[in-house]
PDB file of C-alpha atoms in Angstrom:
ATOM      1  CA  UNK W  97      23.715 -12.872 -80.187  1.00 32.00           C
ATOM      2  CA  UNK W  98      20.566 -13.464 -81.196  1.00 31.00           C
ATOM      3  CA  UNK W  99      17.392 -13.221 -78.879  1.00 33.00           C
ATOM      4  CA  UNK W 100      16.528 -16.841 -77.519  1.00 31.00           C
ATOM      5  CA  UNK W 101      15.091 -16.250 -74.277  1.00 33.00           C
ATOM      6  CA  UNK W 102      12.288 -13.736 -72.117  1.00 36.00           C
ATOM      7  CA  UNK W 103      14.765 -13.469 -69.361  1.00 37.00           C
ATOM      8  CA  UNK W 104      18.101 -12.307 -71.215  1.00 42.00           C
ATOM      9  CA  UNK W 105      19.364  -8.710 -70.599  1.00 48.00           C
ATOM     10  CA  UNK W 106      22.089  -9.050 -72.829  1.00 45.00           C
ATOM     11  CA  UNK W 107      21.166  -9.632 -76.892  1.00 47.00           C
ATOM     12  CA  UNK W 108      22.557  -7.691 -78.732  1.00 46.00           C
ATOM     13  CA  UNK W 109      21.569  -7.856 -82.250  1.00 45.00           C
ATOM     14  CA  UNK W 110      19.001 -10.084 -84.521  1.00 44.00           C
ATOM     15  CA  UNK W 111      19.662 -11.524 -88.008  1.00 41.00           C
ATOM     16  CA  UNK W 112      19.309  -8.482 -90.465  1.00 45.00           C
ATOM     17  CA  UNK W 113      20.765  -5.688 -88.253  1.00 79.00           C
ATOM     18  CA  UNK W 114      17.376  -4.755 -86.149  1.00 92.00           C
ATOM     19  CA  UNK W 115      17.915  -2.165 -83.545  1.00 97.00           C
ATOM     20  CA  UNK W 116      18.038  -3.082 -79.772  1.00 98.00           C
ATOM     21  CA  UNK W 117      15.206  -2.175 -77.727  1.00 98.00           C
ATOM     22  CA  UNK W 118      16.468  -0.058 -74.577  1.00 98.00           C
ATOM     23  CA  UNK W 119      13.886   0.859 -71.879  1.00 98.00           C
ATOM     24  CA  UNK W 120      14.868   3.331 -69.745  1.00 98.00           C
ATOM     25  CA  UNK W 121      13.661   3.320 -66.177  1.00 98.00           C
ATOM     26  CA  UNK W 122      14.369   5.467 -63.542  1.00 96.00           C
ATOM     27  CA  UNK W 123      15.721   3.466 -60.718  1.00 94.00           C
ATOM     28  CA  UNK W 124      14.117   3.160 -57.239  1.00 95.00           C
ATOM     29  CA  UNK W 125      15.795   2.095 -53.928  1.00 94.00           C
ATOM     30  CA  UNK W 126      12.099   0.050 -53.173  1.00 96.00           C
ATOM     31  CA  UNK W 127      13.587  -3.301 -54.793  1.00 95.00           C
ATOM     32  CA  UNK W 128       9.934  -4.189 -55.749  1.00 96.00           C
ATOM     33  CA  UNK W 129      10.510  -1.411 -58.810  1.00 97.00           C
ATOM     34  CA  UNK W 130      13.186  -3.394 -60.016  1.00 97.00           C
ATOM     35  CA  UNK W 131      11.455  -6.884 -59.903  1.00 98.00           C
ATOM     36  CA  UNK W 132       8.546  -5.107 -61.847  1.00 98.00           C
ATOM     37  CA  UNK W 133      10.558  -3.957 -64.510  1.00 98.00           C
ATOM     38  CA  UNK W 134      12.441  -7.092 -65.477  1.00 98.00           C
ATOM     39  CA  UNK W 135       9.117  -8.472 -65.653  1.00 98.00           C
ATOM     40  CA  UNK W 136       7.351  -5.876 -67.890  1.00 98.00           C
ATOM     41  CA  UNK W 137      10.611  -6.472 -70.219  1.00 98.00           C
ATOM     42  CA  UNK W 138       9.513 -10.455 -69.841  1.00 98.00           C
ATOM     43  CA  UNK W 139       6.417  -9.373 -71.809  1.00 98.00           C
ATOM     44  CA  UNK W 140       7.645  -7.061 -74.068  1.00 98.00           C
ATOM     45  CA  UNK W 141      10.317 -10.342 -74.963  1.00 98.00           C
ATOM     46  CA  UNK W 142       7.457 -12.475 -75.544  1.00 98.00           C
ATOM     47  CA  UNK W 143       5.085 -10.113 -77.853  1.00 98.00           C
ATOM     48  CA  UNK W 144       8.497  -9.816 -79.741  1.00 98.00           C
ATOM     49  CA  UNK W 145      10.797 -13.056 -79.333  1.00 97.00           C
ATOM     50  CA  UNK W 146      13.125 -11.976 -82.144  1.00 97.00           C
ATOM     51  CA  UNK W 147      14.001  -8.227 -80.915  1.00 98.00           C
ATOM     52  CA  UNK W 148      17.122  -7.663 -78.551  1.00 98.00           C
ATOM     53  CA  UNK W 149      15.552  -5.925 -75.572  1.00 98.00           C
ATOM     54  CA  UNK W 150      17.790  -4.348 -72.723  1.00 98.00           C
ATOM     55  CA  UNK W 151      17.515  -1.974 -69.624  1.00 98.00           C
ATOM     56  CA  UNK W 152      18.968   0.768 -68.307  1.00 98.00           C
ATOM     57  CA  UNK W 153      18.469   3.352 -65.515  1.00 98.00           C
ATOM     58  CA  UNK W 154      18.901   6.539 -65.081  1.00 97.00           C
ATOM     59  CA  UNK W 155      20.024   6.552 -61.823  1.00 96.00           C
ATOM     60  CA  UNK W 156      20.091   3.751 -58.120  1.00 95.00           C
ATOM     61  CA  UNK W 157      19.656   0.460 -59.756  1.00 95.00           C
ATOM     62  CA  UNK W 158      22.053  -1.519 -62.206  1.00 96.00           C
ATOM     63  CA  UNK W 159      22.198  -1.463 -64.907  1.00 97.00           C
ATOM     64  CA  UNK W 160      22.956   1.935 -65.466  1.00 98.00           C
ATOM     65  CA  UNK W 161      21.901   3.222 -69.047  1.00 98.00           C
ATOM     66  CA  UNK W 162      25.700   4.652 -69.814  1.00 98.00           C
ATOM     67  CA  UNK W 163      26.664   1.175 -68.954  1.00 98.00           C
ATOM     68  CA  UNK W 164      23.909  -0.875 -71.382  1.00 98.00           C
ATOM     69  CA  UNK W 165      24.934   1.665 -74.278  1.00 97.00           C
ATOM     70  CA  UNK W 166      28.802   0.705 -73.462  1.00 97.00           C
ATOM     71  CA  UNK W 167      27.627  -3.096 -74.045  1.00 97.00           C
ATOM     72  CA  UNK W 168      26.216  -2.205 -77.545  1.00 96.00           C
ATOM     73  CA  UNK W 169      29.355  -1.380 -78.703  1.00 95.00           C
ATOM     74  CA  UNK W 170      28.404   0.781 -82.213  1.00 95.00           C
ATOM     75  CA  UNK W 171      25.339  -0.716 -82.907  1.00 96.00           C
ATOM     76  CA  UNK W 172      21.849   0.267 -83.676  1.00 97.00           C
ATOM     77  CA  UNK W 173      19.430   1.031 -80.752  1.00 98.00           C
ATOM     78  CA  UNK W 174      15.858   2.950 -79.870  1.00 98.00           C
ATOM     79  CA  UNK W 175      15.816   4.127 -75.820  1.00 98.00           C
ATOM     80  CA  UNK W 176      12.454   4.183 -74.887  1.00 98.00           C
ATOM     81  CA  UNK W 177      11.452   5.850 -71.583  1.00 98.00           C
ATOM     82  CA  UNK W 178       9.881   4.075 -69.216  1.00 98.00           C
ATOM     83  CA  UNK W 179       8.079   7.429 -67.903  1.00 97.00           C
ATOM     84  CA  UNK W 180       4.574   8.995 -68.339  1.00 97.00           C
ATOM     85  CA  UNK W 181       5.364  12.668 -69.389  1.00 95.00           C
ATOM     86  CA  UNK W 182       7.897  14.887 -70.440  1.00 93.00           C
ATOM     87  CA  UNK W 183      10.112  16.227 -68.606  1.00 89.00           C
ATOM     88  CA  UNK W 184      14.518  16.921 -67.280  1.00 91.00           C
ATOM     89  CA  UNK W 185      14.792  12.867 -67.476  1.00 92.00           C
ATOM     90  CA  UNK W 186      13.752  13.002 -71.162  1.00 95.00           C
ATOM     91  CA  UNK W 187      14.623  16.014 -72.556  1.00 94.00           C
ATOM     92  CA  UNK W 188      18.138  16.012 -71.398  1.00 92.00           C
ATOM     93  CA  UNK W 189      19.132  13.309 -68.879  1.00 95.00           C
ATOM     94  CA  UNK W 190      18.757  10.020 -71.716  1.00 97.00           C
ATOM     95  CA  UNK W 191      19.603  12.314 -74.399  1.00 96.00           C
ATOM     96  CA  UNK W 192      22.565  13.290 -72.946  1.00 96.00           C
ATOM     97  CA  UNK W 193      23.640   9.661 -72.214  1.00 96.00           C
ATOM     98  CA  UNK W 194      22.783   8.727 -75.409  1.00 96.00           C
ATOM     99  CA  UNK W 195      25.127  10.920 -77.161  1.00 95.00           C
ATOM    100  CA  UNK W 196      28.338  10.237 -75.069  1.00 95.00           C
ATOM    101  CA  UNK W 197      27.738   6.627 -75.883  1.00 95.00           C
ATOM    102  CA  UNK W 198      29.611   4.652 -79.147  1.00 94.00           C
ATOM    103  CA  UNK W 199      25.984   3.356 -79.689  1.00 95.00           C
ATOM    104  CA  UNK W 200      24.209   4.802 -83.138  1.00 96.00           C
ATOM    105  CA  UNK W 201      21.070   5.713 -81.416  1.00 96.00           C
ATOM    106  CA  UNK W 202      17.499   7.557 -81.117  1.00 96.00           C
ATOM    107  CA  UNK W 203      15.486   8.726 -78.159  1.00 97.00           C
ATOM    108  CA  UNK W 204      11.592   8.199 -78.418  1.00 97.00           C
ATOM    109  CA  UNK W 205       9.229   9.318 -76.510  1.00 92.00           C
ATOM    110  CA  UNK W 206       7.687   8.807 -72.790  1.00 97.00           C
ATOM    111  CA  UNK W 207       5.082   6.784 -72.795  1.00 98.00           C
ATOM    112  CA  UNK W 208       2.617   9.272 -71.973  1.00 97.00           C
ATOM    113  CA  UNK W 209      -0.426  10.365 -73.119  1.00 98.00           C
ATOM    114  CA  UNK W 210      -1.892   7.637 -75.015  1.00 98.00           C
ATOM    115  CA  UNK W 211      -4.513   5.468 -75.075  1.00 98.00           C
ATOM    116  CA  UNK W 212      -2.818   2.490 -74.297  1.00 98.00           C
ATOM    117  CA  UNK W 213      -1.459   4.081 -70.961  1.00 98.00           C
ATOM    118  CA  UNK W 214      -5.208   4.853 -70.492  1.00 98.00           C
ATOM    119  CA  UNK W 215      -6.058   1.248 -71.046  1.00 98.00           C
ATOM    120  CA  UNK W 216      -4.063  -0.121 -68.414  1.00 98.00           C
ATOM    121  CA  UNK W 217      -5.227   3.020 -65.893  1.00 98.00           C
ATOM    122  CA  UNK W 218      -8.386   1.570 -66.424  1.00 98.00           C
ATOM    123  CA  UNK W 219      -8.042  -1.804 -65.984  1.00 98.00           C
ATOM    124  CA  UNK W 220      -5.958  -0.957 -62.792  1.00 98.00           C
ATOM    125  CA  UNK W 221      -9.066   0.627 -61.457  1.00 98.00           C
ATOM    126  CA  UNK W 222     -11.122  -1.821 -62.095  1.00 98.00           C
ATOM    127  CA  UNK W 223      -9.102  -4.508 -60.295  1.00 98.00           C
ATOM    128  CA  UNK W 224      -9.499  -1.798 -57.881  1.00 98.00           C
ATOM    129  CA  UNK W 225     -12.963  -1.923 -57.728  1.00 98.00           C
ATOM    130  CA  UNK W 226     -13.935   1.052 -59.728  1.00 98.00           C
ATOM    131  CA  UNK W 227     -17.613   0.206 -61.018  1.00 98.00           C
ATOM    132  CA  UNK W 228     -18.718  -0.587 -64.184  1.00 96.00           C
ATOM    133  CA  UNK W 229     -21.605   2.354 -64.233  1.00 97.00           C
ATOM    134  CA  UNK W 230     -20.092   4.666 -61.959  1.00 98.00           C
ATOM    135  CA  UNK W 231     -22.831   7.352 -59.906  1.00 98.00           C
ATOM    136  CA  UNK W 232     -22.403  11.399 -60.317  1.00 97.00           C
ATOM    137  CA  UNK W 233     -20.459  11.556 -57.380  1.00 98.00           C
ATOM    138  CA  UNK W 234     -17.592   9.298 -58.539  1.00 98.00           C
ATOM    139  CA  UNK W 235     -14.094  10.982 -59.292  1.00 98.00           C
ATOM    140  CA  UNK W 236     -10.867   9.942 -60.019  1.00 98.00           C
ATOM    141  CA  UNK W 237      -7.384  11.432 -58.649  1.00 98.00           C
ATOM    142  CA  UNK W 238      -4.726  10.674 -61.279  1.00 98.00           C
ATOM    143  CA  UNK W 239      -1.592  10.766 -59.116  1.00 98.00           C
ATOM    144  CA  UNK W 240       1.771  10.935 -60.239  1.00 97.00           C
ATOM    145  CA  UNK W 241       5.062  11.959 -59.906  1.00 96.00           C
ATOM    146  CA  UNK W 242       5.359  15.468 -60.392  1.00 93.00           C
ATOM    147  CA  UNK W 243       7.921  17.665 -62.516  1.00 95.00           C
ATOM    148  CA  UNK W 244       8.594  21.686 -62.623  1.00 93.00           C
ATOM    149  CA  UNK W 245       8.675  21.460 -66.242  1.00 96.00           C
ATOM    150  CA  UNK W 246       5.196  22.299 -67.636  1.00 96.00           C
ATOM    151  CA  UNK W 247       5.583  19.832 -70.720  1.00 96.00           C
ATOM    152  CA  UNK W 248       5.387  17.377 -68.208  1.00 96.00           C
ATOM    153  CA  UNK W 249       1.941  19.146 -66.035  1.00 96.00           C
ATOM    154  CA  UNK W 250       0.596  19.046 -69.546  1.00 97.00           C
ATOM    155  CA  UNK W 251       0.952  15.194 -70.406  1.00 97.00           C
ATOM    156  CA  UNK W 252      -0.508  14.484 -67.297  1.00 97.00           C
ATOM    157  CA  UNK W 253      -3.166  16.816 -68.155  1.00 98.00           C
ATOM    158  CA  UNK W 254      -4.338  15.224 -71.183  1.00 98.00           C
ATOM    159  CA  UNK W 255      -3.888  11.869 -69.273  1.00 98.00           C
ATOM    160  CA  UNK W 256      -6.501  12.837 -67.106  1.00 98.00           C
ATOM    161  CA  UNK W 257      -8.164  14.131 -70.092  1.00 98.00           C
ATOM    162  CA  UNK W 258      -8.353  10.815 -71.588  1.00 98.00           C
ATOM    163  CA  UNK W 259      -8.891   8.969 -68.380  1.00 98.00           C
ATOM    164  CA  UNK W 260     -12.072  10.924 -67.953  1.00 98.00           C
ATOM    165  CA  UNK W 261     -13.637  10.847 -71.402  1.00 98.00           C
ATOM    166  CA  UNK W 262     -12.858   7.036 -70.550  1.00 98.00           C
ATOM    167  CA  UNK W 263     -14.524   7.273 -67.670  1.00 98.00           C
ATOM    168  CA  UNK W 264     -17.458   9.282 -67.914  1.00 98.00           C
ATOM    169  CA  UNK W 265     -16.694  11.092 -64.546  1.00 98.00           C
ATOM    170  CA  UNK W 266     -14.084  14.278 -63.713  1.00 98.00           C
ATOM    171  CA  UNK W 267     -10.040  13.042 -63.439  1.00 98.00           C
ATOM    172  CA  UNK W 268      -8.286  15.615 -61.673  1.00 98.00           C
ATOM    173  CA  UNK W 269      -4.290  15.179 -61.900  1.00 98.00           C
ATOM    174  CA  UNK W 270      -2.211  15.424 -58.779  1.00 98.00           C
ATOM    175  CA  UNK W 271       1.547  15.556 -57.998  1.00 98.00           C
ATOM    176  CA  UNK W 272       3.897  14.063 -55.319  1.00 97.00           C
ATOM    177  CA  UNK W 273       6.067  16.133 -55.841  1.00 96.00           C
ATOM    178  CA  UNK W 274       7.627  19.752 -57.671  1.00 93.00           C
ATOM    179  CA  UNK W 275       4.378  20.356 -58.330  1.00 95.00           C
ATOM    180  CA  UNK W 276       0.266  21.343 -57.638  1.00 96.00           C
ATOM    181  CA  UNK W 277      -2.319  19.749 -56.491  1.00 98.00           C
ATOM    182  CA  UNK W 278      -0.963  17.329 -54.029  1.00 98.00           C
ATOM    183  CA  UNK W 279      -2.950  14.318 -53.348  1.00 98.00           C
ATOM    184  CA  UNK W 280      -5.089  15.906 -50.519  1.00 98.00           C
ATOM    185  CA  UNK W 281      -5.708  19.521 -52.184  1.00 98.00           C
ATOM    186  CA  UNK W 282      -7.443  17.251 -55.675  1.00 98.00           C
ATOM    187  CA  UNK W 283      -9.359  15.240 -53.005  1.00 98.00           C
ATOM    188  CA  UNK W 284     -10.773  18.254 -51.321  1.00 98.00           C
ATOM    189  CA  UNK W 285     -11.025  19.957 -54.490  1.00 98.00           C
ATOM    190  CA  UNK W 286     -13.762  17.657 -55.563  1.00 98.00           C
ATOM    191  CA  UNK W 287     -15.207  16.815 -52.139  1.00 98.00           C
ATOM    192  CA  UNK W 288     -16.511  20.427 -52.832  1.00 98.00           C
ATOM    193  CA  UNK W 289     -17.704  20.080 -56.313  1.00 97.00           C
ATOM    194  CA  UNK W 290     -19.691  17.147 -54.025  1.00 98.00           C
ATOM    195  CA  UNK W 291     -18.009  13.761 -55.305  1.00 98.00           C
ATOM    196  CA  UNK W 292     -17.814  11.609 -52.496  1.00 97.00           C
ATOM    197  CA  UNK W 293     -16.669   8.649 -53.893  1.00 98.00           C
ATOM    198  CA  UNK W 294     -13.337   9.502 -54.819  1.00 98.00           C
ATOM    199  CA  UNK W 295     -10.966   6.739 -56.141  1.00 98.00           C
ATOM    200  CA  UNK W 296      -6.970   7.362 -56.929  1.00 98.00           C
ATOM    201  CA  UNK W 297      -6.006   5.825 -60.114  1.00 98.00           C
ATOM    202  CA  UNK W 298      -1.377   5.483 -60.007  1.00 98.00           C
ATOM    203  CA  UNK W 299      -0.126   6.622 -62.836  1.00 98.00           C
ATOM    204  CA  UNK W 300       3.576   5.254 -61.855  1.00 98.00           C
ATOM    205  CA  UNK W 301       5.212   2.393 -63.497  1.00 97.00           C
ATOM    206  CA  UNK W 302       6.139   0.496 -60.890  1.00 97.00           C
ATOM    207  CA  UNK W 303       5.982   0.102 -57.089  1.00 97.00           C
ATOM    208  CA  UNK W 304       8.084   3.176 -54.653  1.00 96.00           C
ATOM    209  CA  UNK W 305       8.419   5.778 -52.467  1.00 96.00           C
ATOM    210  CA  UNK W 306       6.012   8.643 -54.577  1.00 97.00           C
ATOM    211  CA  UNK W 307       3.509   5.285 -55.077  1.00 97.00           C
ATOM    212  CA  UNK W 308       2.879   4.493 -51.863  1.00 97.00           C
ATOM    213  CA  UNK W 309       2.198   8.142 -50.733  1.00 97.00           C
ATOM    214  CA  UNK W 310      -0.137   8.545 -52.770  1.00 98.00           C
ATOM    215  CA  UNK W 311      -1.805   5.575 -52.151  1.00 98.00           C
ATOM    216  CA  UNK W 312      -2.017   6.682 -48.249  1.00 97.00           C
ATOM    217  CA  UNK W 313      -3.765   9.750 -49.347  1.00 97.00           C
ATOM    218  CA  UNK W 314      -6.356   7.917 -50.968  1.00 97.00           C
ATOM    219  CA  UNK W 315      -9.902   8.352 -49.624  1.00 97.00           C
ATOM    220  CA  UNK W 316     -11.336   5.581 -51.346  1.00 98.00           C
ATOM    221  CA  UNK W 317     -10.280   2.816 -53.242  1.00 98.00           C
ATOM    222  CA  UNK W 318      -6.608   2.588 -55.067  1.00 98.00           C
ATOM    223  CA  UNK W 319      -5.125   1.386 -57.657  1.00 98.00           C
ATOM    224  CA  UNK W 320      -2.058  -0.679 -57.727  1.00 98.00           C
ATOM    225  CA  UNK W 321       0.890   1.348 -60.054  1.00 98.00           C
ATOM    226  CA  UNK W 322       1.159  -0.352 -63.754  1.00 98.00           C
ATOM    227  CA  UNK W 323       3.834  -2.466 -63.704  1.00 97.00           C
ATOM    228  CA  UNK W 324       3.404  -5.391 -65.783  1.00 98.00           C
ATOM    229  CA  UNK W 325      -0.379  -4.761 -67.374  1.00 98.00           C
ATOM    230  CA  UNK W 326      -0.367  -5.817 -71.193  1.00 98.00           C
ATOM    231  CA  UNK W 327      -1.272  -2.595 -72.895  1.00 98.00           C
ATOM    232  CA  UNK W 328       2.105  -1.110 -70.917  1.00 98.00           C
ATOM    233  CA  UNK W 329       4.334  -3.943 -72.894  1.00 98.00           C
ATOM    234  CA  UNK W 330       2.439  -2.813 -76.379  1.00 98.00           C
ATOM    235  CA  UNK W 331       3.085   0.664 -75.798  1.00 98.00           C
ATOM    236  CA  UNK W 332       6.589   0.432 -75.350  1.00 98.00           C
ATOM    237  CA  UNK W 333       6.447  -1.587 -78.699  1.00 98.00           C
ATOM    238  CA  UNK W 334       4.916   1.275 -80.302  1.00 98.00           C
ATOM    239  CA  UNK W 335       7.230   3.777 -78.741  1.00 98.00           C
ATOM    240  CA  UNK W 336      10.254   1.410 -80.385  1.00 98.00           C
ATOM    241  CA  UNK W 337       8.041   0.869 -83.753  1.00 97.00           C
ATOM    242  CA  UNK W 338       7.592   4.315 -84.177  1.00 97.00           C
ATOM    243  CA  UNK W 339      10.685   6.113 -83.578  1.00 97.00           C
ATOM    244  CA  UNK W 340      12.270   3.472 -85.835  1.00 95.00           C
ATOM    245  CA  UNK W 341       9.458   5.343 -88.920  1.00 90.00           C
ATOM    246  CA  UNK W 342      10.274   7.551 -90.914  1.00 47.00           C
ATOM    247  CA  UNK W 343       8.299  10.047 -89.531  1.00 49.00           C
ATOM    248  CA  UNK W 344       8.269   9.958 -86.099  1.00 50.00           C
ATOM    249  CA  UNK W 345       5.281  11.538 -84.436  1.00 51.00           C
ATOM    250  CA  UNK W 346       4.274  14.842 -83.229  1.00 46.00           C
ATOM    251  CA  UNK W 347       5.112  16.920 -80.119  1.00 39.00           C
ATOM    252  CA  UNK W 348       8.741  14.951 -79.538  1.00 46.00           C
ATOM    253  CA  UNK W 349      10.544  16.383 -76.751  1.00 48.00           C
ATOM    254  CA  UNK W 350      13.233  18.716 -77.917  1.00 50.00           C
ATOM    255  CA  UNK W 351      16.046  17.291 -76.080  1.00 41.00           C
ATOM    256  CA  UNK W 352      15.705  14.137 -77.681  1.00 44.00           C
ATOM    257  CA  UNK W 353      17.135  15.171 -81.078  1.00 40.00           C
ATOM    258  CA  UNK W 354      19.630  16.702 -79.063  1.00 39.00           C
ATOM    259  CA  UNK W 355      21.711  13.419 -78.833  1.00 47.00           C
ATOM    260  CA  UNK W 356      22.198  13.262 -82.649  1.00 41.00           C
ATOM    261  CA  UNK W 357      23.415  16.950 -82.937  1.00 39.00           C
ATOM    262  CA  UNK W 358      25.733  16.209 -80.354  1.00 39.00           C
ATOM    263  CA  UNK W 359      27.087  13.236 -81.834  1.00 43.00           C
ATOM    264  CA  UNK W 360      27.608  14.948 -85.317  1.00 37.00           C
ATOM    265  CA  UNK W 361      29.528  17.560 -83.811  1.00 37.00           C
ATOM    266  CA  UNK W 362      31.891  15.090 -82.215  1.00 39.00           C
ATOM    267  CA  UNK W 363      32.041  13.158 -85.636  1.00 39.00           C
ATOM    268  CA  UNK W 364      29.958  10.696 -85.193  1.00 38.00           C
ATOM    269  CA  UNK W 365      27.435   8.976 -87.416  1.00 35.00           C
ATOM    270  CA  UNK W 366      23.910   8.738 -86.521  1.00 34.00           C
ATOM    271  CA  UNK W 367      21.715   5.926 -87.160  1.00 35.00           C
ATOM    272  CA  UNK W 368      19.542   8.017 -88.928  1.00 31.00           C
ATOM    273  CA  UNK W 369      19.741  11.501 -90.328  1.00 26.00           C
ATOM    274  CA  UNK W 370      16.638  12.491 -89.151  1.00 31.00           C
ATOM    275  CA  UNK W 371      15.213  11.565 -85.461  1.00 34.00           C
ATOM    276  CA  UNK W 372      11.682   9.350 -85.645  1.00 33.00           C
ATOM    277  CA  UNK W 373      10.423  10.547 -82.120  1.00 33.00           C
ATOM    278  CA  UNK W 374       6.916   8.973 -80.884  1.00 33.00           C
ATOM    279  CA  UNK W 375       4.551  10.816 -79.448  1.00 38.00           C
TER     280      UNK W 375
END
C-alpha cells in the first residue's frame, strides 16, 4: 500500500520498491511518550509523503518492533533509533530483532551527536528562556538518560561539546541513571566554577519518568524534552537517507552490522551486502 496519509502506521511499500522507514522508540509507561512519538512520525510523513514510515518499540508500548518487522513480511526496511547515543538498545537489542525478523533490513544509527539534535536543544532552550547573549555565569546541564556503556558517555559528551560551542558558555552532561554526574553533582560542579545561572537543557525524546527528574533537579530554567521540534523529524530523515548510501558514515555501532551476519548464517539474504550505518 502506498503512503496516502500523516497518520497511517501501516504502509508498507511505495511505487519502485523504496524501503520502509522504522523508528524505533523505546517505550515508556508515561502515555504522553507515546502521543509524542506518533506525532514526531506525523512530521517525518509530511517532509516525506511518499515514504512508508512505521514504529516500533523496544519494549512497554505497542507496537512492539518484532511485531512491525512481522508486518513487513520480506521487504525492504531502514530501523532508525529513536535514541541520542550508543549504547545495549542499539548495539544489540534492535539488531538482534532485526535479524530474527523475515524483513531484509539495516540498522542506522542513534540520532546522536549531530548538529541537528543540537538545533532542536537549542531552540528548546530558548522557548525556555535561555537568552540570546548569555552572561559568564550562564551554564547549561545536558541531562539525559544514562548508559554503562562508554560509547554512549561519549555521544553525550560531544553533545555537550556541540551544545557549548553553540552556546558560547560550559555544557556539562549529566545522567539519570547507570551513570556520573547526576543532575545535582553537574549543578554543584559549576556552582563552584561560579555559574549561577544554571539552566538544564533535556536531551530525551519525549516526555517520562528520567524527564521529569531531571527537570525537578533543575536550578533554573528547563527545557521541555524534544519531542516533535522540526530539526528532530530531519534527522531521522538523514539517519534513513544515509544508511540507505552506499557508504554509510563513520563510527556505526558494531552491533548494528550484527543483524546481517546473523541473517547470512541462517540463509538469509540481506538487503544489502554491505551495512550503510549513519553516524
Amino acid at each position: 500500500m502506498t503512503a496516502t496519509t500523516p497518520t497511517s502506521d501501516r504502509d508498507t511499500a511505495t511505487p519502485g520498491g523504496t524501503p520502509a522507514l522504522v523508528v524505533v522508540a523505546h517505550g515508556s509507561r508515561d502515555p504522553r511518550a507515546l502521543s509524542t512519538v506518533r506525532a514526531l512520525l506525523d512530521r517525518v510523513r509530511l517532509l516525506r509523503p511518499a515514504l512508508p514510515v512505521h514504529l516500533g518499540h523496544i519494549e512497554l508500548n505497542e507496537p512492539l518492533l518484532p511485531d512491525t518487522l512481522a508486518a513487513l513480511g520480506g521487504g525492504e526496511a531502514v530501523l532508525v533509533p529513536l535514541l541520542l547515543g550508543r549504547g545495549y538498545h542499539v548495539k544489540r537489542d534492535i539488531p538482534d530483532m532485526a535479524a530474527a525478523s523475515p524483513a531484509r533490513t539495516r540498522v542506522a544509527a542513534p540520532l546522536g551527536p549531530h548538529p541537528l539534535l543540537v538545533d532542536a536543544l537549542h531552540a528548546r532552550l530558548r522557548e525556555a528562556g535561555w537568552p540570546t547573549h548569555p552572561a559568564p555565569d550562564h551554564a547549561v546541564v545536558l541531562a539525559s538518560a544514562g548508559s554503562r556503556d562508554p560509547e554512549s558517555r561519549a555521544d553525550t559528551s560531544r553533545t555537550a561539546a556541540l551544545l557549548a560551542a553553540r552556546l558560547g558558555v560550559p555544557v556539562v552532561p549529566a545522567y539519570a541513571s547507570a551513570a556520573t554526574p547526576t543532575v545535582p553533582e553537574a549543578v554543584r560542579a559549576l556552582t563552584v566554577r561560579g555559574h549561577r545561572r544554571i539552566a538544564l537543557a533535556s536531551c530525551f525524546t519525549a516526555p517520562g519518568r528520567f524527564a521529569t527528574q531531571c527537570a525537578a533537579q533543575a536550578p533554573w530554567i528547563t527545557s521541555v524534552p524534544l519531542g516533535t521540534h522540526p530539526s528532530m523529524a530531519h534527522l531521522l530523515l538523514h539517519r534513513y537517507d544515509r544508511a540507505l548510501g552506499a557508504d554509510g558514515e563513520e563510527n556505526a555501532p558494531k552491533g548494528a552490522r550484527d543483524c546481517f551476519d546473523m541473517r547470512l548464517r541462517r540463509g538469509a539474504r540481506p538487503a544489502t551486502t554491505k551495512a550503510a550505518l549513519a553516524r
